[in-house]
PDB file of C-alpha atoms in Angstrom:
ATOM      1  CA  UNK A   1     -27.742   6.156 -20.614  1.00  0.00           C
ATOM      2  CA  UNK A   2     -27.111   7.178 -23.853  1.00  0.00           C
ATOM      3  CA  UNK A   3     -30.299   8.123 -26.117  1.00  0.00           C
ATOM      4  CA  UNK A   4     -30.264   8.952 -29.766  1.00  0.00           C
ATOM      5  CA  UNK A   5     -32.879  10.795 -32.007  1.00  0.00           C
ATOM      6  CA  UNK A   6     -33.621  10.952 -35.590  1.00  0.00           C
ATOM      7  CA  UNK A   7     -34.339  14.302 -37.450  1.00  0.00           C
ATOM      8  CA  UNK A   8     -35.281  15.525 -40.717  1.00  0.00           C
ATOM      9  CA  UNK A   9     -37.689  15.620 -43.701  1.00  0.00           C
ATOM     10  CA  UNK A  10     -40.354  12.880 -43.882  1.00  0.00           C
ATOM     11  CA  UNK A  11     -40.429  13.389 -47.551  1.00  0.00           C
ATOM     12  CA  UNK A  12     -38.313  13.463 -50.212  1.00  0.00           C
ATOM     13  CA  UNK A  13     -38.588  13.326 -54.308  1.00  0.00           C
ATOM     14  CA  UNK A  14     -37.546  10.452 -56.018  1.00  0.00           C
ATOM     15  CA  UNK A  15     -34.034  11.273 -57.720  1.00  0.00           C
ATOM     16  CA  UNK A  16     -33.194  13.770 -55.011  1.00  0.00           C
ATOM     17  CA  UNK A  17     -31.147  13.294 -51.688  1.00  0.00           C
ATOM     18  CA  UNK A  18     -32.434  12.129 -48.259  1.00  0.00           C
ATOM     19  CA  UNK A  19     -30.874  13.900 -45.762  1.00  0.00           C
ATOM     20  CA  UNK A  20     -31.370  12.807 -41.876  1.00  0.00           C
ATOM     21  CA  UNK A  21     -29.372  13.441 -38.670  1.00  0.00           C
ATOM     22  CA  UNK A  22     -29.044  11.838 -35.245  1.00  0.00           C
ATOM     23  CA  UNK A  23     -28.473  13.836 -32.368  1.00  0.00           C
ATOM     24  CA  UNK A  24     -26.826  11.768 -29.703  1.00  0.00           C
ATOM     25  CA  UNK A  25     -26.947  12.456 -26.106  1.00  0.00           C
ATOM     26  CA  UNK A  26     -25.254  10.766 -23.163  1.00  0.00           C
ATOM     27  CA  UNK A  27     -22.664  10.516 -24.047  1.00  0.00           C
ATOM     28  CA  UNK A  28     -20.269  11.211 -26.781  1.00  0.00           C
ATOM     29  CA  UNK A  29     -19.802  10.129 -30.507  1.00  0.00           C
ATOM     30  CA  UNK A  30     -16.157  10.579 -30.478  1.00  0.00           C
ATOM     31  CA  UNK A  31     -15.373   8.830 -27.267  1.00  0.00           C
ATOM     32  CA  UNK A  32     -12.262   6.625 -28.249  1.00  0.00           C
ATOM     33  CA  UNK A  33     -12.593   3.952 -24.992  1.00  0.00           C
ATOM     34  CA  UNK A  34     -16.301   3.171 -25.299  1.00  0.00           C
ATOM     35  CA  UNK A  35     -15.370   1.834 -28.755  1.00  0.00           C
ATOM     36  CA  UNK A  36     -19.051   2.742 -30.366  1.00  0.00           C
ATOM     37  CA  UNK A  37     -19.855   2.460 -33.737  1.00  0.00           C
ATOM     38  CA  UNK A  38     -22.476   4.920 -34.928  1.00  0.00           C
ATOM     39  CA  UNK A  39     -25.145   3.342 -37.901  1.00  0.00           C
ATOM     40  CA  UNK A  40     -28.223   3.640 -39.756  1.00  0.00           C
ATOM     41  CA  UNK A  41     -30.554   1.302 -40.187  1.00  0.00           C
ATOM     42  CA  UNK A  42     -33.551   0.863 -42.241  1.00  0.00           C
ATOM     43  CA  UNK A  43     -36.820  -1.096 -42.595  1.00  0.00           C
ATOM     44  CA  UNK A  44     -39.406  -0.775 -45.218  1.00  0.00           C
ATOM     45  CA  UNK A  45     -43.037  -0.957 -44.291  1.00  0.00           C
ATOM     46  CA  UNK A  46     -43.835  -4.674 -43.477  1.00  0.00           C
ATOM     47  CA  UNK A  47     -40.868  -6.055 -43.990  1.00  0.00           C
ATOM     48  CA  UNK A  48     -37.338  -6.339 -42.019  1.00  0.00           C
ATOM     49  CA  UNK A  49     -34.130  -4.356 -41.089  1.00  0.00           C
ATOM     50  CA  UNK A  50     -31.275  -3.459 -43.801  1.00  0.00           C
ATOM     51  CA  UNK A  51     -27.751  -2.078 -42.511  1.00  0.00           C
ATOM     52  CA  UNK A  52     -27.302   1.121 -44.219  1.00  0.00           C
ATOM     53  CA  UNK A  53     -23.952   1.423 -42.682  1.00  0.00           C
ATOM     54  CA  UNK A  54     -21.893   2.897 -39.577  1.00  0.00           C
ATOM     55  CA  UNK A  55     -19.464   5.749 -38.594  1.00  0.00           C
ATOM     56  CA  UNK A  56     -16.762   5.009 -35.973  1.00  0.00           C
ATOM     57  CA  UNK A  57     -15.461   7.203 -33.244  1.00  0.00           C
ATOM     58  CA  UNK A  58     -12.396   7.997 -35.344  1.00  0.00           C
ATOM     59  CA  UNK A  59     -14.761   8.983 -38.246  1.00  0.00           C
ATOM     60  CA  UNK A  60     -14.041   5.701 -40.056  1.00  0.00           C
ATOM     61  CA  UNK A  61     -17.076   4.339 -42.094  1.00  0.00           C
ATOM     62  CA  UNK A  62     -18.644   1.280 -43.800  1.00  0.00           C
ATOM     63  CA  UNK A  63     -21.879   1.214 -45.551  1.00  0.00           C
ATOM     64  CA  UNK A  64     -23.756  -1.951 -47.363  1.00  0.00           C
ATOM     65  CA  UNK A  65     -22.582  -2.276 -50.860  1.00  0.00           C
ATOM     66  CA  UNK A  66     -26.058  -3.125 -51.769  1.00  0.00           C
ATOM     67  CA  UNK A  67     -26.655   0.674 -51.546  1.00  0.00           C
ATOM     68  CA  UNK A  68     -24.325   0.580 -54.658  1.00  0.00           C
ATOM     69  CA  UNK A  69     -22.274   4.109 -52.962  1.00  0.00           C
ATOM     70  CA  UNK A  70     -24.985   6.279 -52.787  1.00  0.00           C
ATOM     71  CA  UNK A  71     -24.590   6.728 -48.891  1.00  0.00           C
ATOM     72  CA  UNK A  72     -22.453   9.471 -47.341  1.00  0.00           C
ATOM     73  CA  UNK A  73     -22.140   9.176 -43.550  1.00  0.00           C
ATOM     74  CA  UNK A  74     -20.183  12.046 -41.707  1.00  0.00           C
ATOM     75  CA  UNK A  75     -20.650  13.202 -37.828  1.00  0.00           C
ATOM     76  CA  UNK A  76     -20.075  16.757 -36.431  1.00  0.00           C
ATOM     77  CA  UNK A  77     -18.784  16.095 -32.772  1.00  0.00           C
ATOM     78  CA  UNK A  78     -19.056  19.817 -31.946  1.00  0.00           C
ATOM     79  CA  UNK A  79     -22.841  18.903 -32.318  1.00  0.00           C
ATOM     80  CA  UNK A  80     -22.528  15.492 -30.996  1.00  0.00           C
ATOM     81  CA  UNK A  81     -24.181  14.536 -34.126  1.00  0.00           C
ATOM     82  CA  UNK A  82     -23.960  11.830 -37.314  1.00  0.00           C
ATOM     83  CA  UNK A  83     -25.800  12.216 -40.426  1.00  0.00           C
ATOM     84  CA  UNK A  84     -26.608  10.040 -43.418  1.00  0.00           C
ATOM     85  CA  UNK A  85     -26.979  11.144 -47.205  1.00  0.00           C
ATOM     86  CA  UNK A  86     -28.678   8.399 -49.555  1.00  0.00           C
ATOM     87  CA  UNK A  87     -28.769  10.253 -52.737  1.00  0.00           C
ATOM     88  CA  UNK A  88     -30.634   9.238 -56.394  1.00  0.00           C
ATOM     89  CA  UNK A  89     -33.402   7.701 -53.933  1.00  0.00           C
ATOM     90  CA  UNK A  90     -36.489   5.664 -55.826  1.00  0.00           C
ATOM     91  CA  UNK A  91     -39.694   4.728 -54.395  1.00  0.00           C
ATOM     92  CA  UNK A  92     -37.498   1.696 -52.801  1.00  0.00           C
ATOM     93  CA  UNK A  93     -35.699   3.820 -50.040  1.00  0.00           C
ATOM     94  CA  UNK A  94     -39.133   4.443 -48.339  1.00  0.00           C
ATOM     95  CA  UNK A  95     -38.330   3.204 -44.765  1.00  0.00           C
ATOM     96  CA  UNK A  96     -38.657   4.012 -41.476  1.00  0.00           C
ATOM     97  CA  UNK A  97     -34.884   5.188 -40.658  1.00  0.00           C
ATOM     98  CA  UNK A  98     -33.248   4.446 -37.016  1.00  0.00           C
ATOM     99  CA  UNK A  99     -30.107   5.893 -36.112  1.00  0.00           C
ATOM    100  CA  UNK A 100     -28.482   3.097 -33.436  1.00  0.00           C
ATOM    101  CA  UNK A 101     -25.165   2.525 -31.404  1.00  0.00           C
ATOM    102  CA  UNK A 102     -22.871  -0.415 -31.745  1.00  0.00           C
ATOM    103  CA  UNK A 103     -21.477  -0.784 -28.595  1.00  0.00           C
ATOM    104  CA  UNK A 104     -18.336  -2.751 -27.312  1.00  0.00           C
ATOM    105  CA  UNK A 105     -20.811  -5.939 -26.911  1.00  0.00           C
ATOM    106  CA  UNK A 106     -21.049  -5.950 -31.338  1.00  0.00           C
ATOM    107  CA  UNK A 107     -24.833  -5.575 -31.264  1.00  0.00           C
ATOM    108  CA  UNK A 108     -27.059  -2.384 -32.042  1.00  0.00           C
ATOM    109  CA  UNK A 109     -27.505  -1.465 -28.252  1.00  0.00           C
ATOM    110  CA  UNK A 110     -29.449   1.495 -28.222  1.00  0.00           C
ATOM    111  CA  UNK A 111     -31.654   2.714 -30.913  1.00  0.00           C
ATOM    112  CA  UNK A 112     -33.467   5.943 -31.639  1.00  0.00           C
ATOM    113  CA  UNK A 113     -37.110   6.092 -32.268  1.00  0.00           C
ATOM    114  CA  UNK A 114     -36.917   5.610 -36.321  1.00  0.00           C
ATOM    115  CA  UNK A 115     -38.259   8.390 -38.809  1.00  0.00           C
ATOM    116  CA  UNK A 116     -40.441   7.066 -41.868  1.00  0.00           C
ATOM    117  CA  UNK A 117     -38.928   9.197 -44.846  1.00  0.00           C
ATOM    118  CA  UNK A 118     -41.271   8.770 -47.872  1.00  0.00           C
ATOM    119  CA  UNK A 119     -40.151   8.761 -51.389  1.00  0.00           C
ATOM    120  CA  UNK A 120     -42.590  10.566 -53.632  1.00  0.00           C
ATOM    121  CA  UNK A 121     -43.341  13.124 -56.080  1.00  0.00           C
TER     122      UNK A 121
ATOM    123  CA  UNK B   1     -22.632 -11.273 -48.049  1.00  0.00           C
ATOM    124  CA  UNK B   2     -24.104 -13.513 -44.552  1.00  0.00           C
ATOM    125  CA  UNK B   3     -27.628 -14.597 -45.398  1.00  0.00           C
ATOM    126  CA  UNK B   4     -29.492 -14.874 -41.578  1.00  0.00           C
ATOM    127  CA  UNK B   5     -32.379 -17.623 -42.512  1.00  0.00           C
ATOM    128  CA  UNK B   6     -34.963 -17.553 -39.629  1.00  0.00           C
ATOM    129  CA  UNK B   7     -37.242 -19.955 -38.888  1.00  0.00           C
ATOM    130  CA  UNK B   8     -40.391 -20.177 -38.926  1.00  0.00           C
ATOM    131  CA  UNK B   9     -41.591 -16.917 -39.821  1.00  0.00           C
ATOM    132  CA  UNK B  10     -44.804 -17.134 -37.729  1.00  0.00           C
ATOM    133  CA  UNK B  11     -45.236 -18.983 -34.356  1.00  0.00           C
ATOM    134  CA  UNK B  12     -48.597 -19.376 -32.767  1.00  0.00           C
ATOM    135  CA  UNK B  13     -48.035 -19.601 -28.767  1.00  0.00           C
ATOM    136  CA  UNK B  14     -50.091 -19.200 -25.911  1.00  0.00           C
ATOM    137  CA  UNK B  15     -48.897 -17.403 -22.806  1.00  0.00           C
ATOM    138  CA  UNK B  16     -46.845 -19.998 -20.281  1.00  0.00           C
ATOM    139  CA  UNK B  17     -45.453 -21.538 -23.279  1.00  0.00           C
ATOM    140  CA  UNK B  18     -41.812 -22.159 -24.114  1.00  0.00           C
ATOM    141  CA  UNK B  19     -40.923 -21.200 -27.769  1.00  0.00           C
ATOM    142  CA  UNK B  20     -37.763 -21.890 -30.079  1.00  0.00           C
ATOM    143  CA  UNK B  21     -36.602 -19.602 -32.672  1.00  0.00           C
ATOM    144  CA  UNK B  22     -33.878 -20.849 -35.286  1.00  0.00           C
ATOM    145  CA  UNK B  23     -31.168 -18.531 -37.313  1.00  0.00           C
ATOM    146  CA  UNK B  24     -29.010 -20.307 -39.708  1.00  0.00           C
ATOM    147  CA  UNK B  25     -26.039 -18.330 -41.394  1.00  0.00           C
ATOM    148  CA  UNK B  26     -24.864 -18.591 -45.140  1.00  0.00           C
ATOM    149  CA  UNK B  27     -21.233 -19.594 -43.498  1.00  0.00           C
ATOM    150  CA  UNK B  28     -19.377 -19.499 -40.142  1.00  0.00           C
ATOM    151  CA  UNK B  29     -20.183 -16.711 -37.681  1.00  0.00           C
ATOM    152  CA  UNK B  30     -18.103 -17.827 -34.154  1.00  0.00           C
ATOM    153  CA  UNK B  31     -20.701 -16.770 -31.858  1.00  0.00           C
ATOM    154  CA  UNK B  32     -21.107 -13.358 -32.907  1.00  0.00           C
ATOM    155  CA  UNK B  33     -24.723 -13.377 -33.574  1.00  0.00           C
ATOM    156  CA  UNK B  34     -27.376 -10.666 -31.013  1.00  0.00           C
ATOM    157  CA  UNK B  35     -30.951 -10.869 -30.914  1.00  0.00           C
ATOM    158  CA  UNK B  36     -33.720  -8.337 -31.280  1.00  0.00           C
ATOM    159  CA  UNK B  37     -37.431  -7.925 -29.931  1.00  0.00           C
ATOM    160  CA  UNK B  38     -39.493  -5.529 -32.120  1.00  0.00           C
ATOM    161  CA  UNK B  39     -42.973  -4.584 -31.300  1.00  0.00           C
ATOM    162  CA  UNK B  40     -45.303  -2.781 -33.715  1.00  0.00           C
ATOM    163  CA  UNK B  41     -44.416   1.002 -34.276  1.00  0.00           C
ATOM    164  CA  UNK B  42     -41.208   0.602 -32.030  1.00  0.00           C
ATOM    165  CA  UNK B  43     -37.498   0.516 -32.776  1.00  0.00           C
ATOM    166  CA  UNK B  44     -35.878  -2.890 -32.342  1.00  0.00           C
ATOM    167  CA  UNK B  45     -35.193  -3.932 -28.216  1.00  0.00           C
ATOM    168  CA  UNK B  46     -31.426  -5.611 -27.812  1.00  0.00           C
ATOM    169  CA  UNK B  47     -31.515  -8.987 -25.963  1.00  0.00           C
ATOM    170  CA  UNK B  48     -28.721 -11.380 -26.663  1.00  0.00           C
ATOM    171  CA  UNK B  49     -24.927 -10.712 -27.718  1.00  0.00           C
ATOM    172  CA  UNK B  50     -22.350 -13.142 -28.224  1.00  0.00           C
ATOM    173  CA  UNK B  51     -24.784 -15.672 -28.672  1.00  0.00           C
ATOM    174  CA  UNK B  52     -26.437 -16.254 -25.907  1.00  0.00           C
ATOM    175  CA  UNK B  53     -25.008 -13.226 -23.498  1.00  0.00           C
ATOM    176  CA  UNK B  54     -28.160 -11.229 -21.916  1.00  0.00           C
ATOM    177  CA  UNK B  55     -28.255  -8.109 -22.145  1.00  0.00           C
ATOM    178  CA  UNK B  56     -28.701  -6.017 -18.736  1.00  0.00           C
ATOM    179  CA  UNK B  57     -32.600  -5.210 -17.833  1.00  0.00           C
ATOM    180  CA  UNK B  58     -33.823  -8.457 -20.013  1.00  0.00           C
ATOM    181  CA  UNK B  59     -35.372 -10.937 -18.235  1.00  0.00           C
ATOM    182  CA  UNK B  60     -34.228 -14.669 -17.792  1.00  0.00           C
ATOM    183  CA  UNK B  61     -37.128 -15.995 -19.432  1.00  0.00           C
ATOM    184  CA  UNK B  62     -34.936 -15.342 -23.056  1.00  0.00           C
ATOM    185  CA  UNK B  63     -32.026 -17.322 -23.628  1.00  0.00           C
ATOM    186  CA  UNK B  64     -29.497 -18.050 -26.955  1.00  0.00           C
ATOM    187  CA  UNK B  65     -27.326 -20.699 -27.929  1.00  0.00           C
ATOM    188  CA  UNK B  66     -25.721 -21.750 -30.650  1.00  0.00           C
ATOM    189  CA  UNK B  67     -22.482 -21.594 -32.597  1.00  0.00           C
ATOM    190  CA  UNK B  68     -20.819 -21.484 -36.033  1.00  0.00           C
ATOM    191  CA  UNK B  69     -24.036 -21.456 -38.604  1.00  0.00           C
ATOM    192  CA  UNK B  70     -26.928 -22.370 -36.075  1.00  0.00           C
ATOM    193  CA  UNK B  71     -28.478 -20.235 -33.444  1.00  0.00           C
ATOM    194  CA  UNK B  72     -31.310 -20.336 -31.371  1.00  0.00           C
ATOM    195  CA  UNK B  73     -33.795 -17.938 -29.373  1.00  0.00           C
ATOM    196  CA  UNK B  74     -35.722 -19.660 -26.388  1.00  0.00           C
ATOM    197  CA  UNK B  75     -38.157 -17.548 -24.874  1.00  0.00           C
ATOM    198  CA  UNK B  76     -39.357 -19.767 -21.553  1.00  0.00           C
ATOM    199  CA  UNK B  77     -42.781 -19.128 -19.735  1.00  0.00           C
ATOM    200  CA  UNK B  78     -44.250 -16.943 -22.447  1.00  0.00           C
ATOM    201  CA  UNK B  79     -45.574 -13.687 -21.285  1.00  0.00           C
ATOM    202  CA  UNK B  80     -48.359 -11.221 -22.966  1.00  0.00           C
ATOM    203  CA  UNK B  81     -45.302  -8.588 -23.429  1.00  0.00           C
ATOM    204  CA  UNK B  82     -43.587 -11.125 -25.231  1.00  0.00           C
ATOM    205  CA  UNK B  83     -46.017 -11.250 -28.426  1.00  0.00           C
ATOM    206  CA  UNK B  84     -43.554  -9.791 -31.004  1.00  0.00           C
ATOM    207  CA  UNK B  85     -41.276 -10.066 -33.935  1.00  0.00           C
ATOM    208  CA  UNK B  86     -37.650 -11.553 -33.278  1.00  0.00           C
ATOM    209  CA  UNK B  87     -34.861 -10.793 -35.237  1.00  0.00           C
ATOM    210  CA  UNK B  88     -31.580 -12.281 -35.315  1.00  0.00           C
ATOM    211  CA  UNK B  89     -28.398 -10.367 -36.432  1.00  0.00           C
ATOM    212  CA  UNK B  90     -24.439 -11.478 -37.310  1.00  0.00           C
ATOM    213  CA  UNK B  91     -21.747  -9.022 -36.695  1.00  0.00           C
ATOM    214  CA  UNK B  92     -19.124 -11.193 -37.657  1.00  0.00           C
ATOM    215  CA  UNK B  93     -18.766  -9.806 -41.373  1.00  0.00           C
ATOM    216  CA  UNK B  94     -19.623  -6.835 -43.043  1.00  0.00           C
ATOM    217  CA  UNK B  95     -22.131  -5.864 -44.267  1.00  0.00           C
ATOM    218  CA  UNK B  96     -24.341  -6.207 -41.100  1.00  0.00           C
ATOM    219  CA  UNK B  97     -27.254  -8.614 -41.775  1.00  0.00           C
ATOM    220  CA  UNK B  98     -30.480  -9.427 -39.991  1.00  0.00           C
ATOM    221  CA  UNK B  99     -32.606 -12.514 -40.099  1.00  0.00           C
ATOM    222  CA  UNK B 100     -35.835 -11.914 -41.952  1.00  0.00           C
ATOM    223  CA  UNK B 101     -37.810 -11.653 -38.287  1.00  0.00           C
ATOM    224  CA  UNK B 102     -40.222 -14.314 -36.548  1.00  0.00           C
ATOM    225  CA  UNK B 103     -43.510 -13.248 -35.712  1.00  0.00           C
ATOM    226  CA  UNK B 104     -44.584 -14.474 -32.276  1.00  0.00           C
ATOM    227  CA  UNK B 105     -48.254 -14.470 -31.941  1.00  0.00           C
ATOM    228  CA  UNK B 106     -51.392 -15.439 -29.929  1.00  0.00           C
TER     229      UNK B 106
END
């Protein structure tokens, strides 16, 4: 069963760049025939989930134009790892951050535990 | 982008009861539309694909239906476990988007 975990700083200065990784174990982020899709997903305190945006097995990604480009998402499959960059980041991107799976059923099948990343001087 | 209305956004129940969440979609979405349980402090649980496909491990009580721009969550035989907030999700278009949850409480 594949598991996923969330890592990185908690806080982060408005302006700057949030940086967080997901370490995936399990099974493998660049495994062509499981056809996973590996995201980030985000969800402010009290309030719902926002698609931040997804890295394939090829290395192929999407993110949510509402993000206006600010996201980088990359992977490192030595490290069985994916990673997310939100740069310029306001008090707005303060969110608990889960790193999730898109499996060959479409839906976010496995989830990490989230990380709340706080924006603030 | 898909706009996932949910309805209603809070739902008194009692355990043994049988409860009905609605999702409505902005357009057409086939039948690609999964379901989430979230309970407080905890990542989101998977329950439904494709509609109203189970996932493995949940239990029978939850069901889906629905197609096109209207979807449905039935939760039969209400259980203390089950006092939670629902989401629903498309995956039909990009980008992803989630129903603004349903709060199922005592």
């Amino acid at each position: 069963q594949v598991q996923l975990q969330e890592s990185g700083p908690g806080l982060v200065k408005p302006s700057e760049t949030l940086s967080l990784t997901c370490t995936v174990s399990g099974g493998s982020i660049s495994d062509s025939y499981s056809f996973s899709y590996w995201n980030w997903v985000r969800q402010p305190p009290g309030k719902g989930l926002e698609w931040i945006g997804s890295i394939s097995y090829s290395g192929n990604t999407k993110d949510n134009p509402s993000l206006k480009g600010r996201v980088t998402l990359s992977s490192d499959t030595s490290q069985n790892q994916f990673s997310l960059r939100l740069s310029s980041v306001t008090d707005a991107d303060t969110a608990v951050y889960y790193c999730a799976r898109v499996s060959s059923n479409g839906g976010f099948d496995s989830w990490g535990q989230g990380t709340l990343v706080t924006v603030s001087p | 982008d898909v706009q996932m209305t949910q309805s209603p956004p809070i739902l008194s129940a009692s355990v043994g009861d049988r409860v009905t969440i609605t999702c409505r979609a902005s357009q057409s979405i086939a039948i690609w539309v999964a379901w989430y349980q979230q309970r407080p402090g905890k990542a989101p649980k998977f329950l439904i694909y494709k509609a109203s496909t189970l996932e493995s491990g949940v239990p029978s009580r939850f069901s889906g239906s629905g197609s096109g721009t209207e979807f449905t969550l039935t939760i039969s035989n209400l259980q203390p476990e089950d006092f939670a907030t629902y989401y629903c999700q498309q995956y039909n278009n990009y980008p992803r988007t989630f129903g603004q949850g349903t709060k199922v409480e005592i």
